Amino acid sequence: MSENSQFRFGAATGVGSMPGGDAREAAKTVTGTFEDFPFLPELPARGPGADMIGRTAGLLVELYARVEPSGWRLGDRPGRDTKRARSWLGEDLDALEECTQEYQGPLKVQAVGPWTLAANLEMRNGEAALSDAGAGRDLAASLAEGLRLHLAEVRRRIPGAQVVLQLDEPSLTAVLRGQVKSASGYRTHRAVDRQLVEQTLRDLVGVNAGGPVVVHSCAPDVPFALLRRAGAAAVSFDFSLLTERDDEVIGEAVEGGTRLFTGVVPSAEGPLSDPAGSVMGVRTLWRRLGLSPGLLAEAVTVTPACGLAGASPGYARTALAHCARAARSLADNPE
């Protein structure tokens, strides 16, 4: 953790997904809005292979997946779905590289984490990889290798970037609680041992060669303490889902040097409050925890509550710009 506590995160960024299918337009929006913390946009509207699971499946090494009516399923060889996923990722990297010439600073890339991947990727028998410990191990190892190669490619294309890896784990709480449904839908897969979950995540955190890893989940009950123990430098979450029973773990996280990516700007279309109003809850939380207001800018990155794939392009641009303004409000008036 200590090596990451010196890392300079930006004050605001996005979660990952954006509406539309134009990689260049998305990269321009992101780099223009977040001059000190851009991210690699994901555009799931393009179809299978640009979605969260398919995009990450395209990164796997010596494991391949294809689209079935029920979802993504592991297969024997790379087919057109794998090729399409890799092609779109290449297009996204080309666009980002073009928009980040001479850029120096933090840059975030996202991939699905090992447990959400295992819960959503089917084996040949149609059951989730989560149901087979050996398949889960193979998947995590393949993902680790694929991410190493992907991160090296990002660093080669944007040499001034300090690469932040975000692991998307929206299914993590369901995995820990045994709430992931079987293929039939009539039963659930048994809960995975917390120590195994933590160790697997720790192995994945280690792939970002000295760079920080943020774990994102916009599901309720994010396991903050487990993620900290696994070595996450930051946790990204939907701020509206916090309850006062999360206070203690949040306070410990901040005091332990873990950064909070607070999702305070709604991902769903609707009217936005003023920027100061968007971060009022963060200030209230700080007061409740008895934390120093001066810590706010050091401990918080402002983001949308979740990805923006479901929003209109206009709202997505407005929401991202609103995050940047809300972060400025937090820095200027921490009280």
Coordinates of C-alpha atoms in Angstrom, one line a residue:
M1 CA 0.0 0.0 0.0
S2 CA 2.7 2.4 1.0
E3 CA 4.2 2.6 -2.5
N4 CA 0.8 3.6 -3.8
S5 CA 0.1 6.2 -1.1
Q6 CA 2.6 8.5 -2.8
F7 CA 0.8 8.2 -6.1
R8 CA -1.0 11.3 -7.4
F9 CA -4.5 10.4 -8.4
G10 CA -6.6 13.0 -10.2
A11 CA -9.5 14.8 -8.5
A12 CA -12.1 13.4 -10.9
T13 CA -12.5 10.7 -13.6
G14 CA -15.1 8.5 -15.1
V15 CA -16.0 4.9 -14.4
G16 CA -15.5 3.4 -17.8
S17 CA -18.4 2.9 -20.1
M18 CA -19.7 5.6 -22.4
P19 CA -22.7 5.8 -24.8
G20 CA -22.4 5.6 -28.6
G21 CA -19.9 3.8 -30.8
D22 CA -17.4 6.4 -31.9
A23 CA -14.1 5.7 -30.2
R24 CA -12.5 9.0 -31.3
E25 CA -15.4 11.1 -30.1
A26 CA -15.4 9.3 -26.7
A27 CA -11.6 9.7 -26.3
K28 CA -11.9 13.4 -27.1
T29 CA -14.6 13.9 -24.5
V30 CA -12.7 12.0 -21.8
T31 CA -9.4 13.7 -22.4
G32 CA -10.9 17.1 -22.7
T33 CA -12.9 16.8 -19.5
F34 CA -10.3 15.1 -17.3
E35 CA -7.0 16.8 -18.2
D36 CA -5.3 15.3 -15.1
F37 CA -7.0 11.8 -15.0
P38 CA -8.4 10.6 -18.3
F39 CA -9.5 6.9 -18.7
L40 CA -9.9 4.5 -21.6
P41 CA -13.5 4.7 -22.6
E42 CA -15.6 1.5 -23.2
L43 CA -18.4 1.6 -25.8
P44 CA -20.7 -1.4 -25.2
A45 CA -23.4 -0.1 -27.7
R46 CA -21.2 -1.5 -30.5
G47 CA -22.4 -5.0 -29.5
P48 CA -20.8 -8.3 -28.3
G49 CA -17.1 -7.9 -27.7
A50 CA -17.5 -4.3 -26.7
D51 CA -19.5 -5.2 -23.6
M52 CA -17.8 -5.5 -20.2
I53 CA -17.4 -9.3 -20.2
G54 CA -16.6 -9.7 -23.9
R55 CA -14.0 -7.0 -23.8
T56 CA -12.2 -8.6 -20.9
A57 CA -12.6 -12.1 -22.4
G58 CA -10.7 -10.8 -25.4
L59 CA -7.7 -10.1 -23.2
L60 CA -7.4 -13.7 -21.9
V61 CA -4.3 -15.6 -22.8
E62 CA -4.8 -19.2 -24.1
L63 CA -8.5 -19.1 -23.2
Y64 CA -11.1 -18.0 -25.7
A65 CA -14.8 -17.2 -25.4
R66 CA -17.6 -16.9 -27.8
V67 CA -21.2 -15.6 -27.6
E68 CA -24.0 -18.1 -27.0
P69 CA -27.7 -17.1 -26.6
S70 CA -27.1 -17.4 -22.8
G71 CA -24.0 -15.2 -22.8
W72 CA -20.2 -15.6 -23.1
R73 CA -18.9 -19.2 -23.1
L74 CA -15.4 -20.6 -23.1
G75 CA -14.4 -22.4 -26.2
D76 CA -11.3 -24.1 -27.8
R77 CA -10.1 -21.5 -30.2
P78 CA -10.3 -17.8 -31.0
G79 CA -13.4 -17.2 -33.1
R80 CA -14.9 -14.1 -34.6
D81 CA -16.2 -12.9 -31.3
T82 CA -12.6 -12.8 -29.8
K83 CA -11.3 -11.2 -32.9
R84 CA -14.0 -8.5 -32.8
A85 CA -13.3 -7.8 -29.1
R86 CA -9.6 -7.4 -29.7
S87 CA -10.2 -5.2 -32.8
W88 CA -12.4 -2.8 -30.9
L89 CA -10.0 -2.6 -28.0
G90 CA -7.3 -1.7 -30.5
E91 CA -9.5 1.0 -32.0
D92 CA -10.1 2.4 -28.6
L93 CA -6.4 2.5 -27.8
D94 CA -5.6 4.1 -31.1
A95 CA -8.1 6.9 -30.3
L96 CA -6.8 7.4 -26.8
E97 CA -3.2 7.5 -28.0
E98 CA -4.1 10.1 -30.5
C99 CA -5.7 12.3 -27.8
T100 CA -2.9 11.9 -25.2
Q101 CA 0.2 13.0 -27.2
E102 CA 2.7 14.4 -24.7
Y103 CA 0.4 13.5 -21.8
Q104 CA 2.1 13.0 -18.4
G105 CA 0.1 11.8 -15.4
P106 CA -2.4 9.2 -14.2
L107 CA -4.4 7.3 -16.8
K108 CA -7.0 4.7 -15.9
V109 CA -7.8 1.5 -17.8
Q110 CA -10.6 -0.9 -16.8
A111 CA -11.1 -4.7 -17.0
V112 CA -13.5 -7.1 -15.3
G113 CA -12.0 -8.6 -12.1
P114 CA -11.6 -12.4 -11.7
W115 CA -14.7 -13.0 -9.6
T116 CA -17.2 -11.1 -11.7
L117 CA -15.6 -12.8 -14.8
A118 CA -16.0 -16.3 -13.2
A119 CA -19.6 -15.5 -12.3
N120 CA -20.5 -14.4 -15.8
L121 CA -18.4 -16.6 -18.1
E122 CA -19.8 -20.0 -18.8
M123 CA -17.9 -23.3 -19.2
R124 CA -18.7 -25.8 -22.0
N125 CA -21.5 -27.3 -19.8
G126 CA -23.3 -23.9 -19.5
E127 CA -22.5 -23.4 -15.8
A128 CA -20.5 -20.4 -14.6
A129 CA -16.8 -20.9 -14.3
L130 CA -17.4 -20.0 -10.6
S131 CA -18.9 -23.5 -10.1
D132 CA -15.5 -25.2 -10.7
A133 CA -12.5 -24.2 -8.6
G134 CA -10.0 -25.4 -11.2
A135 CA -11.7 -23.4 -14.0
G136 CA -11.7 -20.3 -11.7
R137 CA -7.9 -20.7 -11.1
D138 CA -7.2 -21.1 -14.8
L139 CA -9.4 -18.1 -15.6
A140 CA -7.6 -15.8 -13.0
A141 CA -4.2 -16.9 -14.2
S142 CA -5.1 -16.2 -17.9
L143 CA -6.6 -12.9 -16.9
A144 CA -3.4 -11.9 -15.0
E145 CA -1.3 -12.7 -18.0
G146 CA -3.6 -10.9 -20.4
L147 CA -3.7 -7.8 -18.2
R148 CA 0.2 -7.7 -18.0
L149 CA 0.3 -7.6 -21.8
H150 CA -2.5 -5.0 -22.0
L151 CA -0.9 -2.7 -19.5
A152 CA 2.5 -3.0 -21.2
E153 CA 0.8 -2.0 -24.5
V154 CA -0.9 1.0 -22.9
R155 CA 2.5 2.1 -21.4
R156 CA 4.2 1.7 -24.8
R157 CA 1.5 3.8 -26.6
I158 CA 1.3 6.5 -23.9
P159 CA 4.8 6.5 -22.3
G160 CA 4.1 9.5 -20.0
A161 CA 1.1 7.7 -18.4
Q162 CA 1.2 6.4 -14.8
V163 CA -1.3 3.6 -15.5
V164 CA -4.0 2.9 -12.9
L165 CA -5.8 -0.4 -13.3
Q166 CA -9.4 -0.6 -12.4
L167 CA -10.9 -4.1 -11.8
D168 CA -14.7 -4.1 -12.2
E169 CA -16.2 -6.4 -9.6
P170 CA -20.0 -5.8 -9.5
S171 CA -20.7 -9.5 -8.8
L172 CA -18.2 -9.7 -5.9
T173 CA -20.7 -9.4 -3.1
A174 CA -23.0 -12.0 -4.7
V175 CA -20.0 -14.3 -5.0
L176 CA -19.1 -13.9 -1.3
R177 CA -22.7 -14.5 -0.3
G178 CA -23.5 -17.4 -2.5
Q179 CA -26.1 -15.5 -4.5
V180 CA -24.9 -16.2 -8.1
K181 CA -27.6 -18.2 -9.9
S182 CA -26.9 -21.5 -11.6
A183 CA -27.7 -21.9 -15.3
S184 CA -31.1 -23.3 -14.5
G185 CA -31.9 -20.3 -12.3
Y186 CA -33.3 -22.7 -9.6
R187 CA -30.3 -22.8 -7.3
T188 CA -27.3 -20.6 -6.5
H189 CA -23.6 -21.4 -6.5
R190 CA -22.1 -21.9 -3.1
A191 CA -20.3 -18.9 -1.5
V192 CA -16.6 -18.8 -2.2
D193 CA -14.3 -18.7 0.8
R194 CA -13.3 -15.1 1.7
Q195 CA -9.6 -16.0 1.9
L196 CA -9.6 -17.5 -1.6
V197 CA -11.4 -14.4 -2.9
E198 CA -8.9 -12.1 -1.2
Q199 CA -5.8 -14.1 -2.4
T200 CA -7.0 -14.2 -6.0
L201 CA -7.6 -10.4 -6.0
R202 CA -4.2 -9.9 -4.4
D203 CA -2.6 -11.8 -7.3
L204 CA -4.4 -9.7 -9.8
V205 CA -3.5 -6.4 -8.0
G206 CA 0.1 -7.5 -8.4
V207 CA 0.0 -7.4 -12.2
N208 CA 0.1 -3.6 -12.4
A209 CA 3.9 -3.5 -11.9
G210 CA 4.1 -1.1 -9.0
G211 CA 1.1 1.0 -10.2
P212 CA -2.1 1.3 -8.2
V213 CA -5.2 -0.8 -8.6
V214 CA -8.7 0.5 -7.9
V215 CA -11.6 -2.0 -7.5
H216 CA -15.0 -0.8 -8.6
S217 CA -18.4 -2.1 -7.7
C218 CA -21.7 -0.2 -8.0
A219 CA -23.5 -3.0 -6.0
P220 CA -24.5 -2.5 -2.4
D221 CA -22.3 -3.7 0.5
V222 CA -18.9 -3.4 -1.1
P223 CA -16.4 -5.4 1.0
F224 CA -14.0 -2.5 1.7
A225 CA -11.9 -4.3 4.3
L226 CA -11.4 -7.3 2.1
L227 CA -10.4 -5.1 -0.8
R228 CA -7.9 -3.2 1.3
R229 CA -6.3 -6.4 2.6
A230 CA -6.0 -7.6 -1.1
G231 CA -3.9 -4.5 -1.8
A232 CA -6.4 -2.2 -3.6
A233 CA -5.0 1.3 -3.5
A234 CA -8.5 2.7 -4.0
V235 CA -12.2 1.5 -4.0
S236 CA -14.8 2.9 -6.4
F237 CA -18.4 2.7 -5.4
D238 CA -21.9 4.2 -5.8
F239 CA -22.0 6.7 -2.9
S240 CA -25.8 6.7 -2.7
L241 CA -25.7 3.0 -1.6
L242 CA -23.6 3.7 1.5
T243 CA -25.3 3.3 4.9
E244 CA -24.1 4.5 8.3
R245 CA -23.0 0.9 9.1
D246 CA -20.3 1.4 6.5
D247 CA -18.8 4.3 8.5
E248 CA -16.3 2.4 10.5
V249 CA -14.7 0.6 7.5
I250 CA -14.7 3.8 5.4
G251 CA -13.0 5.7 8.3
E252 CA -10.4 2.9 8.6
A253 CA -9.8 2.9 4.8
V254 CA -9.2 6.6 4.7
E255 CA -6.9 6.6 7.7
G256 CA -5.0 3.6 6.2
G257 CA -4.3 5.6 3.0
T258 CA -7.0 4.0 0.7
R259 CA -8.4 6.4 -1.8
L260 CA -12.2 6.6 -2.2
F261 CA -13.6 7.0 -5.8
T262 CA -17.0 8.4 -4.7
G263 CA -19.7 7.9 -7.3
V264 CA -21.8 10.9 -6.5
V265 CA -23.0 12.0 -9.9
P266 CA -26.1 10.0 -11.1
S267 CA -25.4 7.7 -14.1
A268 CA -29.1 7.7 -15.0
E269 CA -30.3 10.7 -16.9
G270 CA -32.0 13.5 -14.9
P271 CA -31.5 17.0 -13.5
L272 CA -28.2 17.5 -11.6
S273 CA -27.8 19.6 -8.5
D274 CA -25.1 22.3 -8.4
P275 CA -21.6 20.9 -8.1
A276 CA -21.3 21.7 -4.4
G277 CA -24.6 19.9 -3.8
S278 CA -23.3 16.8 -5.5
V279 CA -20.4 16.5 -2.9
M280 CA -22.4 17.6 0.1
G281 CA -22.9 14.0 1.2
V282 CA -19.1 13.4 1.1
R283 CA -18.6 16.5 3.4
T284 CA -21.3 15.2 5.7
L285 CA -19.6 11.8 5.9
W286 CA -16.3 13.4 6.7
R287 CA -17.8 15.3 9.6
R288 CA -19.6 12.2 10.9
L289 CA -16.3 10.3 10.8
G290 CA -14.4 13.2 12.5
L291 CA -11.9 13.3 9.6
S292 CA -9.9 16.4 8.8
P293 CA -11.5 18.4 5.9
G294 CA -7.9 19.0 4.7
L295 CA -7.8 15.3 3.9
L296 CA -10.7 15.4 1.4
A297 CA -8.7 16.4 -1.7
E298 CA -6.0 13.8 -0.7
A299 CA -8.5 11.0 -0.2
V300 CA -11.3 11.5 -2.7
T301 CA -11.7 11.2 -6.5
V302 CA -15.2 12.2 -7.8
T303 CA -16.9 10.0 -10.4
P304 CA -20.3 9.1 -11.7
A305 CA -22.2 6.5 -9.7
C306 CA -21.6 3.9 -12.4
G307 CA -20.8 3.6 -16.1
L308 CA -22.6 5.9 -18.5
A309 CA -23.4 3.5 -21.3
G310 CA -27.2 3.8 -20.7
A311 CA -27.2 7.6 -20.9
S312 CA -27.5 9.9 -23.9
P313 CA -24.2 11.3 -25.3
G314 CA -25.3 14.8 -24.1
Y315 CA -26.0 13.7 -20.6
A316 CA -22.7 11.6 -20.5
R317 CA -20.7 14.8 -21.4
T318 CA -22.6 16.8 -18.8
A319 CA -22.2 14.2 -16.1
L320 CA -18.4 14.0 -16.6
A321 CA -18.0 17.8 -16.7
H322 CA -20.1 17.9 -13.5
C323 CA -17.7 15.5 -11.8
A324 CA -14.8 17.8 -12.6
R325 CA -16.6 20.8 -11.2
A326 CA -17.8 18.9 -8.1
A327 CA -14.2 17.9 -7.4
R328 CA -13.1 21.5 -7.7
S329 CA -15.8 22.5 -5.2
L330 CA -14.6 19.9 -2.8
A331 CA -11.0 21.1 -3.1
D332 CA -11.9 24.8 -2.8
N333 CA -14.3 24.4 0.1
P334 CA -13.5 21.3 2.1
E335 CA -15.5 22.5 5.1

